CSV table of C-alpha atoms and ligand atoms in Angstrom, one decimal:
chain,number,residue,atom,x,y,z
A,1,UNK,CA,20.1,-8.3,-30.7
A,2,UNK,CA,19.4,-9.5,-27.2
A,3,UNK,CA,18.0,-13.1,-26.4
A,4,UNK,CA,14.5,-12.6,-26.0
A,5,UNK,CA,13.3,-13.7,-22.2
A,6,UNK,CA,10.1,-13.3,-22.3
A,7,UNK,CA,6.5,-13.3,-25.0
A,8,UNK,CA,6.6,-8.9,-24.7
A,9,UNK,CA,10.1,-9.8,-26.2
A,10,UNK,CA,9.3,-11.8,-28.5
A,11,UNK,CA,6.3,-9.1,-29.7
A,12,UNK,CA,8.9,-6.5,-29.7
A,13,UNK,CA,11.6,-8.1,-32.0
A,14,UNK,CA,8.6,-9.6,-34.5
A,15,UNK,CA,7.3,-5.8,-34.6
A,16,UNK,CA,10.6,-4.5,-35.7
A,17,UNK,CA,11.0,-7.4,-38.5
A,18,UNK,CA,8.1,-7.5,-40.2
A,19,UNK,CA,6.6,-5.8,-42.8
A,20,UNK,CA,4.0,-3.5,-40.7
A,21,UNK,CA,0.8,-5.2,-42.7
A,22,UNK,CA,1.8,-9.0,-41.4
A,23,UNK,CA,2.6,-7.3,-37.8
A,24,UNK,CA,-1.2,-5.7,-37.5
A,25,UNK,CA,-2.7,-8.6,-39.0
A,26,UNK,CA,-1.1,-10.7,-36.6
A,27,UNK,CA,-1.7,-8.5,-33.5
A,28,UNK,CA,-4.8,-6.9,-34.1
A,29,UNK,CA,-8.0,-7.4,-32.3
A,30,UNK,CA,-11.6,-6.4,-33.3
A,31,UNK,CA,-13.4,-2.5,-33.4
A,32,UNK,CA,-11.7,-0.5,-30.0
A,33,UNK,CA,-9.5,-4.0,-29.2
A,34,UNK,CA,-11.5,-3.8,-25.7
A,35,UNK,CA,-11.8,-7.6,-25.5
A,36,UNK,CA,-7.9,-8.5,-26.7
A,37,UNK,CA,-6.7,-6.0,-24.2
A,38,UNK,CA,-8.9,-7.2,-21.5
A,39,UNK,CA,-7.5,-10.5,-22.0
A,40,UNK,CA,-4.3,-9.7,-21.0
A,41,UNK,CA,-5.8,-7.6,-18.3
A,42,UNK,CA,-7.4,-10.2,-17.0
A,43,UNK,CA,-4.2,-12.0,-15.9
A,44,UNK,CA,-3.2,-9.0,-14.5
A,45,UNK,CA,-5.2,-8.4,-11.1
A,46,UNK,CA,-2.4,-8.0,-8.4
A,47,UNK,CA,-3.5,-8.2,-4.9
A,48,UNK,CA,-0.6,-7.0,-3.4
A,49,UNK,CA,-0.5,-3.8,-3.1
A,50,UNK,CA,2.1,-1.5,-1.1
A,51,UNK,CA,1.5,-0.2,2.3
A,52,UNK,CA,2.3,3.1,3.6
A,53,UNK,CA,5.6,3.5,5.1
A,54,UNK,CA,7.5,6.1,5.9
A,55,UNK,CA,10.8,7.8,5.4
A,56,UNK,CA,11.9,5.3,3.1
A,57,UNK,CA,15.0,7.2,2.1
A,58,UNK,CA,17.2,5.6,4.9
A,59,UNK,CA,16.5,2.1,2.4
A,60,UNK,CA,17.6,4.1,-0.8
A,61,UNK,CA,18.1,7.1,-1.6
A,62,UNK,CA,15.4,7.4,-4.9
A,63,UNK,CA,12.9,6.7,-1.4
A,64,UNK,CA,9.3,6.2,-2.2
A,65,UNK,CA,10.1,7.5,-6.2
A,66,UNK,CA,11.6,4.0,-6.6
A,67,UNK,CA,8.5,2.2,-4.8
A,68,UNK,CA,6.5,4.1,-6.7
A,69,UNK,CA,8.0,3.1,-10.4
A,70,UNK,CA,8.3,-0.5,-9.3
A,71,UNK,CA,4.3,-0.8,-8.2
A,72,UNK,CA,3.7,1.4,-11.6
A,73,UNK,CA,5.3,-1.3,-13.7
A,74,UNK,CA,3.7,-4.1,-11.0
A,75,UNK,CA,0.6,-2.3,-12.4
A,76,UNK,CA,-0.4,-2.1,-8.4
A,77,UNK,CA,-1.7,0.2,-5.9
A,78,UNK,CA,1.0,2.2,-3.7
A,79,UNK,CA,0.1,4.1,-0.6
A,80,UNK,CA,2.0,7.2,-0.1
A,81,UNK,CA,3.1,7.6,3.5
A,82,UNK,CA,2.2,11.9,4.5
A,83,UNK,CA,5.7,11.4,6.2
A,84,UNK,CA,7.1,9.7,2.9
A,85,UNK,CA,11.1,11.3,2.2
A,86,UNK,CA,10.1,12.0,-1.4
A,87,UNK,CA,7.4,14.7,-2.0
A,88,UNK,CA,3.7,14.0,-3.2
A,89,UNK,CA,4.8,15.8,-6.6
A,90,UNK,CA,7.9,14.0,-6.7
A,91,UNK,CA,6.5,10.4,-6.7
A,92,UNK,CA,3.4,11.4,-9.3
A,93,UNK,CA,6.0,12.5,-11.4
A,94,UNK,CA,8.2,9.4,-11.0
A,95,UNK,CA,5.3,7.0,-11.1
A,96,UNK,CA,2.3,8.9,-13.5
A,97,UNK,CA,0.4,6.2,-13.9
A,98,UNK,CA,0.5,4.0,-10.4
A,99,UNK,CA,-2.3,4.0,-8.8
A,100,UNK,CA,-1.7,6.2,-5.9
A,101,UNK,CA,-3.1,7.0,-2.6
A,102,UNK,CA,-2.0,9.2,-0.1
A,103,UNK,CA,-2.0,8.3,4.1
A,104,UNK,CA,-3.1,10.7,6.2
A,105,UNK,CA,-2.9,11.0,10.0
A,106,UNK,CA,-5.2,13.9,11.4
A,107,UNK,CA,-2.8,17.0,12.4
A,108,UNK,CA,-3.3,19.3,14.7
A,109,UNK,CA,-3.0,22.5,12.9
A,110,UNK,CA,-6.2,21.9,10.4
A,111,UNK,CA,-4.6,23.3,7.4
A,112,UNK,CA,-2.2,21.7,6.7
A,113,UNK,CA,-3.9,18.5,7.1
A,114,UNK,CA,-6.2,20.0,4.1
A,115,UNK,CA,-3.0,21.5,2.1
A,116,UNK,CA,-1.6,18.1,2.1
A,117,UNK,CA,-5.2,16.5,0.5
A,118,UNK,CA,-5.3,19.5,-1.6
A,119,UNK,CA,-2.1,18.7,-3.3
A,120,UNK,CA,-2.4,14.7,-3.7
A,121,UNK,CA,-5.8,15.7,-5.4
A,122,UNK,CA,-4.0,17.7,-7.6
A,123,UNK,CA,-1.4,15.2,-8.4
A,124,UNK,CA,-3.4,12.9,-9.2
A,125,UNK,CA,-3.6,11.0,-6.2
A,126,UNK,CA,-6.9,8.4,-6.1
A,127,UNK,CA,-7.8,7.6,-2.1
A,128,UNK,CA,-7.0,9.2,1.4
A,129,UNK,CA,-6.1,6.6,3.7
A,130,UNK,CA,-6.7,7.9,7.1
A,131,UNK,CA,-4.2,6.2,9.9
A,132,UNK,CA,-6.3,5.9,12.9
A,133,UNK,CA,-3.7,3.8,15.1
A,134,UNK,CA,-0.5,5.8,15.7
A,135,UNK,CA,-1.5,8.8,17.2
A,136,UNK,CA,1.6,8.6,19.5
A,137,UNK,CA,4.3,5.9,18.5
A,138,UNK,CA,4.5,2.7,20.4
A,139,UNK,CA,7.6,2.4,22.4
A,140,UNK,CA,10.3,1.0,20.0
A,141,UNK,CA,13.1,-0.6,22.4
A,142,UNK,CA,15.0,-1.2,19.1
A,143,UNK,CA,14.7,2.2,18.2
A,144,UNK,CA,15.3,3.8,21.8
A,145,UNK,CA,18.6,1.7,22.4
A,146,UNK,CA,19.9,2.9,19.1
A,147,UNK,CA,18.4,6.0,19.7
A,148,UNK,CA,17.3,6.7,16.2
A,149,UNK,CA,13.9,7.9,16.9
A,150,UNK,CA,13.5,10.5,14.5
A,151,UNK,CA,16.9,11.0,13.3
A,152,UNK,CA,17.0,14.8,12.4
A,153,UNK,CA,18.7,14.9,9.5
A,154,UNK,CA,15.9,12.2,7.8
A,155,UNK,CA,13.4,15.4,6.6
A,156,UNK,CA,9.9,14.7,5.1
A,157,UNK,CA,9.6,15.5,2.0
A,158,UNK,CA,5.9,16.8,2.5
A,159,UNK,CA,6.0,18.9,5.8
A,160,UNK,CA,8.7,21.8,6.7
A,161,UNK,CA,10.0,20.5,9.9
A,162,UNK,CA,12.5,23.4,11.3
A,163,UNK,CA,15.9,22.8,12.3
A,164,UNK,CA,16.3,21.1,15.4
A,165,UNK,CA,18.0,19.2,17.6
A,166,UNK,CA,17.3,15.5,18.3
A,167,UNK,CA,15.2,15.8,21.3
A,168,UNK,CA,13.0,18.8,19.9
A,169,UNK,CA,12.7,17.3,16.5
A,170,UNK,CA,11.1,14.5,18.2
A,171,UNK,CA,9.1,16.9,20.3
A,172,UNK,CA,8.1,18.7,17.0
A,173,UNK,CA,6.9,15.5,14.8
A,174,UNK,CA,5.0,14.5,17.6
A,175,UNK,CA,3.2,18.2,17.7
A,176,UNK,CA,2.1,17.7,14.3
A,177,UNK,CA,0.2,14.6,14.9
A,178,UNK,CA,-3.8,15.2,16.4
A,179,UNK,CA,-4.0,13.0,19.3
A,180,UNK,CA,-7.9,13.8,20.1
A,181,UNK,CA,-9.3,11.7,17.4
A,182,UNK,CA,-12.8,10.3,17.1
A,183,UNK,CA,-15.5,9.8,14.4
A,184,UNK,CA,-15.8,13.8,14.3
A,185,UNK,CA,-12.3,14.2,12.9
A,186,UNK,CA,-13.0,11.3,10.5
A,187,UNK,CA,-16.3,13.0,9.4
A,188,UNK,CA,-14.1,16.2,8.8
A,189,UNK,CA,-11.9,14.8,7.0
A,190,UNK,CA,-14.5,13.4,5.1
A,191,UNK,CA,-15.7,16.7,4.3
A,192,UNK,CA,-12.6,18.5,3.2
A,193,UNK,CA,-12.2,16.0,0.0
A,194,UNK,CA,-13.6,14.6,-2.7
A,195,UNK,CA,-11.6,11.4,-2.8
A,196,UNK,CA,-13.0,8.3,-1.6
A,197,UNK,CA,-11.0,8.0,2.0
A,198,UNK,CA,-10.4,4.3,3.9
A,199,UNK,CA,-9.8,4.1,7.6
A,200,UNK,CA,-6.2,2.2,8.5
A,201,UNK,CA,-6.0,0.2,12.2
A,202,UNK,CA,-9.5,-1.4,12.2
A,203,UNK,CA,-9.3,-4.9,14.2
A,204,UNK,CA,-12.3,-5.7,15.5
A,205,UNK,CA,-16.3,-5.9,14.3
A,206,UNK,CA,-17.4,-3.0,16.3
A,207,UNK,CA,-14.6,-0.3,15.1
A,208,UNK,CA,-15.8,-1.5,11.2
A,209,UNK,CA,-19.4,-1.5,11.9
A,210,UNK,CA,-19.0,2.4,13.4
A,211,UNK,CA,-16.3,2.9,10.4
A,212,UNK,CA,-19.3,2.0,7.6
A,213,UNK,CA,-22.2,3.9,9.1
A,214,UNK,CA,-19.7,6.8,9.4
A,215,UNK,CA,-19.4,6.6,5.6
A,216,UNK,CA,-15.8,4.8,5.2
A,217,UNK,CA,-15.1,4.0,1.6
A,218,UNK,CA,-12.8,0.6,2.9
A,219,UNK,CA,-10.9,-0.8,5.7
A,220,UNK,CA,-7.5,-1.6,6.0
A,221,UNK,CA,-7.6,-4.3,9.0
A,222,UNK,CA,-3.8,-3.0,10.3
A,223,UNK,CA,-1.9,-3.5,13.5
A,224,UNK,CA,1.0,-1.1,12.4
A,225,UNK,CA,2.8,-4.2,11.6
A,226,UNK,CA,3.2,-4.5,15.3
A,227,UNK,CA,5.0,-1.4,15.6
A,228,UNK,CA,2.2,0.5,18.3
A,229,UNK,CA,0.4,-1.3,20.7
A,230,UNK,CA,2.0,-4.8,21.7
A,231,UNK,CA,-0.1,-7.6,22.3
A,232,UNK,CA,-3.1,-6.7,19.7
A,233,UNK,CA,-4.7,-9.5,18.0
A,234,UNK,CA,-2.4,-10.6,14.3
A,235,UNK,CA,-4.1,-9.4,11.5
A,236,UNK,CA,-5.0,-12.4,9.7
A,237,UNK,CA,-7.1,-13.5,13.2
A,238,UNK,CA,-8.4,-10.1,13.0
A,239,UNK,CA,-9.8,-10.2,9.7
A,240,UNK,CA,-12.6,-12.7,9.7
A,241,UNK,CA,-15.2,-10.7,12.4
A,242,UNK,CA,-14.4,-7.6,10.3
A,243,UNK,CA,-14.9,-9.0,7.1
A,244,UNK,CA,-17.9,-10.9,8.5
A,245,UNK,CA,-19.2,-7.3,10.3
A,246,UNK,CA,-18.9,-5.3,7.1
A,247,UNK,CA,-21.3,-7.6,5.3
A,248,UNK,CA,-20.3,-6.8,1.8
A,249,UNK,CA,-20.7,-3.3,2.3
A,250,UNK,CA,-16.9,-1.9,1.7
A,251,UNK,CA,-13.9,-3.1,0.4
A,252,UNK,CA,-11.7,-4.9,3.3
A,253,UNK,CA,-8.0,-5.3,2.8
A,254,UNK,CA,-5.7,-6.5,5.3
A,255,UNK,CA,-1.7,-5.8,5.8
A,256,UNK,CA,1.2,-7.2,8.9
A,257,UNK,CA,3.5,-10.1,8.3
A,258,UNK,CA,2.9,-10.9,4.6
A,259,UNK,CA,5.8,-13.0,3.7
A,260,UNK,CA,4.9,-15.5,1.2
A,261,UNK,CA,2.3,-15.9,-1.6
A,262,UNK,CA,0.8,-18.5,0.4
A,263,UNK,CA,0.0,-15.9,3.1
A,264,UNK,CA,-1.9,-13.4,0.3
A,265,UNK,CA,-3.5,-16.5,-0.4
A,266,UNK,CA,-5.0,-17.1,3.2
A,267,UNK,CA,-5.8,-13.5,3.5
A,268,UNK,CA,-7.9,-13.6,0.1
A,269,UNK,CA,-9.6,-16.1,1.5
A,270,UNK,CA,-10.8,-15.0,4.4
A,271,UNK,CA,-12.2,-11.6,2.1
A,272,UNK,CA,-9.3,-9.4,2.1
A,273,UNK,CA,-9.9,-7.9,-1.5
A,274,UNK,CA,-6.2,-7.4,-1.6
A,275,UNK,CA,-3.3,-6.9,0.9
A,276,UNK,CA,-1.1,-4.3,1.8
A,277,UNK,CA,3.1,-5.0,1.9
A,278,UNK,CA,5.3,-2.9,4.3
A,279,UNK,CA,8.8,-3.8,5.2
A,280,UNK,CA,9.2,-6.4,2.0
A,281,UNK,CA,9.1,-3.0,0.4
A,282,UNK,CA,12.3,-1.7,2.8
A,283,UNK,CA,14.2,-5.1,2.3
A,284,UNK,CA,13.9,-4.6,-1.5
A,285,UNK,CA,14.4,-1.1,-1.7
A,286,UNK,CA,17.4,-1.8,0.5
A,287,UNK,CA,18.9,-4.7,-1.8
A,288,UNK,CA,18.9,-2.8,-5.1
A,289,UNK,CA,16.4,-0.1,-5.9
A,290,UNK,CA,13.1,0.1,-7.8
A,291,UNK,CA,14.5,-3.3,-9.2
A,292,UNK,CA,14.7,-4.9,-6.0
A,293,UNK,CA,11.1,-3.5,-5.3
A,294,UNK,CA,10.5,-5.0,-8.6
A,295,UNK,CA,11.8,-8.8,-7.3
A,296,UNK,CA,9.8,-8.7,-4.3
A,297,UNK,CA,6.6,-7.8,-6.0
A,298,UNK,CA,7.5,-10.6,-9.1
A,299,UNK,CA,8.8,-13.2,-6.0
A,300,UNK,CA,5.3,-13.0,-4.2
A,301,UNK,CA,3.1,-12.7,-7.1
A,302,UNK,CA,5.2,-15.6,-8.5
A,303,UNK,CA,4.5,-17.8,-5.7
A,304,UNK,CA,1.0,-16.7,-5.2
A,305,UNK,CA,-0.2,-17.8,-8.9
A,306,UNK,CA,1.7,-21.2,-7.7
A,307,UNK,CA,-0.6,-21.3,-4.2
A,308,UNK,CA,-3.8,-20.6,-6.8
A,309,UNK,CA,-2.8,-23.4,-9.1
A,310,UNK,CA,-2.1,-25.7,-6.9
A,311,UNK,CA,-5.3,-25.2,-5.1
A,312,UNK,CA,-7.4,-25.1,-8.0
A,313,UNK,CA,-8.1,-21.9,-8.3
A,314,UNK,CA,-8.2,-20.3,-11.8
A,315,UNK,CA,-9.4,-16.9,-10.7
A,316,UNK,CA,-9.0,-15.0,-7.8
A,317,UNK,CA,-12.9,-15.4,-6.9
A,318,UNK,CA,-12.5,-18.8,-6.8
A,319,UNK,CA,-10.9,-18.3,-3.3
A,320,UNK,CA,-12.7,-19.3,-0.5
A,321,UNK,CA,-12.6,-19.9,2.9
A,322,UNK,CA,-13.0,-23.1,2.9
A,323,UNK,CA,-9.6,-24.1,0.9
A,324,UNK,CA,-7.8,-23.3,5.0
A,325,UNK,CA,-7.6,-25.0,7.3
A,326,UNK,CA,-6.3,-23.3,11.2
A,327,UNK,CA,-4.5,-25.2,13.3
A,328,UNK,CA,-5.6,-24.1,16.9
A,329,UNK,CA,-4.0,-26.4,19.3
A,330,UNK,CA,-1.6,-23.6,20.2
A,331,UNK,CA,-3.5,-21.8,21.8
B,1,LIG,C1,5.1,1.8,8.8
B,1,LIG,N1,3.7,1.9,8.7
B,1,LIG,C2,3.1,3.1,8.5
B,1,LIG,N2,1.8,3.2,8.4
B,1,LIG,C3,1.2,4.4,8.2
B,1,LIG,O1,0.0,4.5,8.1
B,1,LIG,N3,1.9,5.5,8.0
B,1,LIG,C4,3.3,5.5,8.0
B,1,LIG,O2,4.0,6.5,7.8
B,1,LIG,C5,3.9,4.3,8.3
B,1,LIG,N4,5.3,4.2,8.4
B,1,LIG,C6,5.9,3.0,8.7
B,1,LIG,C7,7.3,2.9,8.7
B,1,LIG,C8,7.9,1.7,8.9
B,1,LIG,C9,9.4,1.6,9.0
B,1,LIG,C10,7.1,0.5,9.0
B,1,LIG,C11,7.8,-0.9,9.1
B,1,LIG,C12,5.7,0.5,8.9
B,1,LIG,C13,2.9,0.7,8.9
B,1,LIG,C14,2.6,0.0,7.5
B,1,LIG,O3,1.8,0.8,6.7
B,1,LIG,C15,2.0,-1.3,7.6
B,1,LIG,O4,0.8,-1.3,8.4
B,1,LIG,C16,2.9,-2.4,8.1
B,1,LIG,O5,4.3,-2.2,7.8
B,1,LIG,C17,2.5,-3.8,7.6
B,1,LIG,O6,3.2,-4.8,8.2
B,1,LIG,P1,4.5,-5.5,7.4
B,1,LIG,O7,4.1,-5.8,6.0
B,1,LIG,O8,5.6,-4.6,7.5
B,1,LIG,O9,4.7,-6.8,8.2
């Protein structure tokens, strides 16, 4: 029998020994066990949540199935990326009970903007997250000198791209992509689901003061992770005049440059609700799977319980502004 490493393990071993009678007597909780579960539960709220990114299949080749599983187990929120390598079907049936939502940009042929809701619906999928800041790619130098803009061969798993060379592959993907978007196109959106849908690339008061009275169900205060327009405010500077402009009204959750625990710390407390992870996804992915997914999620949740204890914080709503402090003289 394997050393036991942790309490679950400990649980598991003790339900296999004893006689079943001592095991329910010792685990057992009152009427439907609401309150003993919700204990548990209660240690459980994970504010780091995974950001859309995608073709993730270059990191590994289980792709967005492996994020998936790892945020499942995480018990966490992963954003499906429409241009994920794995198929909406594929990671609801990798991951059934993650909490999933799918991100949308606005394409131009309506239909299959609504096909692609249509099926997250179906599968299960909780939220539309509607990207509003990439509706042409910012100019990668990275990516041009290596010129792996695109790489044909690295198909989505959601739309049929045809076969192409490099050049009209690119021209293709960026076909697909509306670039004529205003509130009008969010409104339609809007009206072709019934899922709740947040707007992506908010950074300033006036964007999220339009963004509620157009109906948005949350904000994700986003810059891309600096990947579109150079020289945009950082998100955590971005994040207090939306938080402050929302007044309460929606949910505001922040994402870009997340690192350490400490840094979902300062975000929470200047009222992200949660934050959003992108490439510490890629890096784990990269490094060994689900599992390494897995480490990354446990490594920042880890030291983000530290950051709350050691600023005396015993719940997460305990979190206020006023445990930061922001150096300024650099600017
Ligand atoms: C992204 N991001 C992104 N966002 C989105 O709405 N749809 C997408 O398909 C993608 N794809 C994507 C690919 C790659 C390689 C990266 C690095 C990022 C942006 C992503 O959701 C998020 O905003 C940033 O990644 C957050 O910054 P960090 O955590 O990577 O610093």
């Amino acid at each position: 029998m394997a050393k036991p490493v942790c309490i679950n393990d400990f649980e598991e071993l003790a339900k296999k020994t004893l006689q079943k009678y001592a095991y329910d007597f010792y685990a057992s909780g009152a009427d439907d066990e609401l309150t003993l579960k919700e204990n548990c539960q209660a240690y459980k709220s994970m504010p780091i949540c995974m950001a859309p990114v995608g073709v993730q299949a270059m990191a590994n080749t289980m792709a967005e199935r492996a994020s998936a599983q790892a945020a499942q187990e995480a018990e966490t929120c992963m954003v499906l990326s429409c241009f994920s390598s794995a198929t909406i079907e594929d990671v609801a049936i990798a991951a059934p009970n993650v909490l999933r939502w799918l991100q949308m940009y606005m394409f131009t042929d309506p239909e299959l903007t609504k096909s692609l809701i249509k099926r997250a619906e179906d599968n299960g999928y909780k939220a539309i997250v509607f990207t509003a800041d990439a509706i042409i790619h910012g100019r990668r130098r990275r990516d041009l000198k290596n010129q792996s803009l695109l790489v044909p061969h690295l198909r989505f798993g959601n739309v049929v791209a045809p076969k192409a060379s490099r050049e009209d592959y690119a021209l293709y993907v960026k076909s697909l992509i509306e670039q004529a978007i205003n509130w009008k196109s969010f409104l339609w959106l809007k009206s072709v689901t019934k899922l709740p849908v947040l707007i992506k690339g908010i950074l300033t008061a006036e964007d999220a003061i339009s963004a509620v009275q157009h109906g948005v169900d949350g904000i994700i205060v986003s810059n891309h992770g600096g990947r579109q327009l150079d020289g945009v405010p950082a998100t955590l500077d971005a994040l207090p005049e939306v938080v402050k402009a929302v007044e309460g009204k929606v949910a505001v959750f922040v994402d870009g440059g997340i690192r350490h625990g400490t840094d979902v710390f300062k975000a929470l407390a200047l009222g992200a609700r949660a934050v959003f992870i992108g490439r510490p996804v890629l890096w784990g992915l990269a490094y060994q799977g689900k599992q390494g997914v897995s480490d990354v999620l446990d490594i920042l949740k880890e030291e983000f319980k530290i950051a709350m204890i050691l600023a005396g914080c015993g719940r997460l709503s305990d979190i206020r502004p006023s445990l930061i402090a922001k150096e300024t003289s650099y600017y």
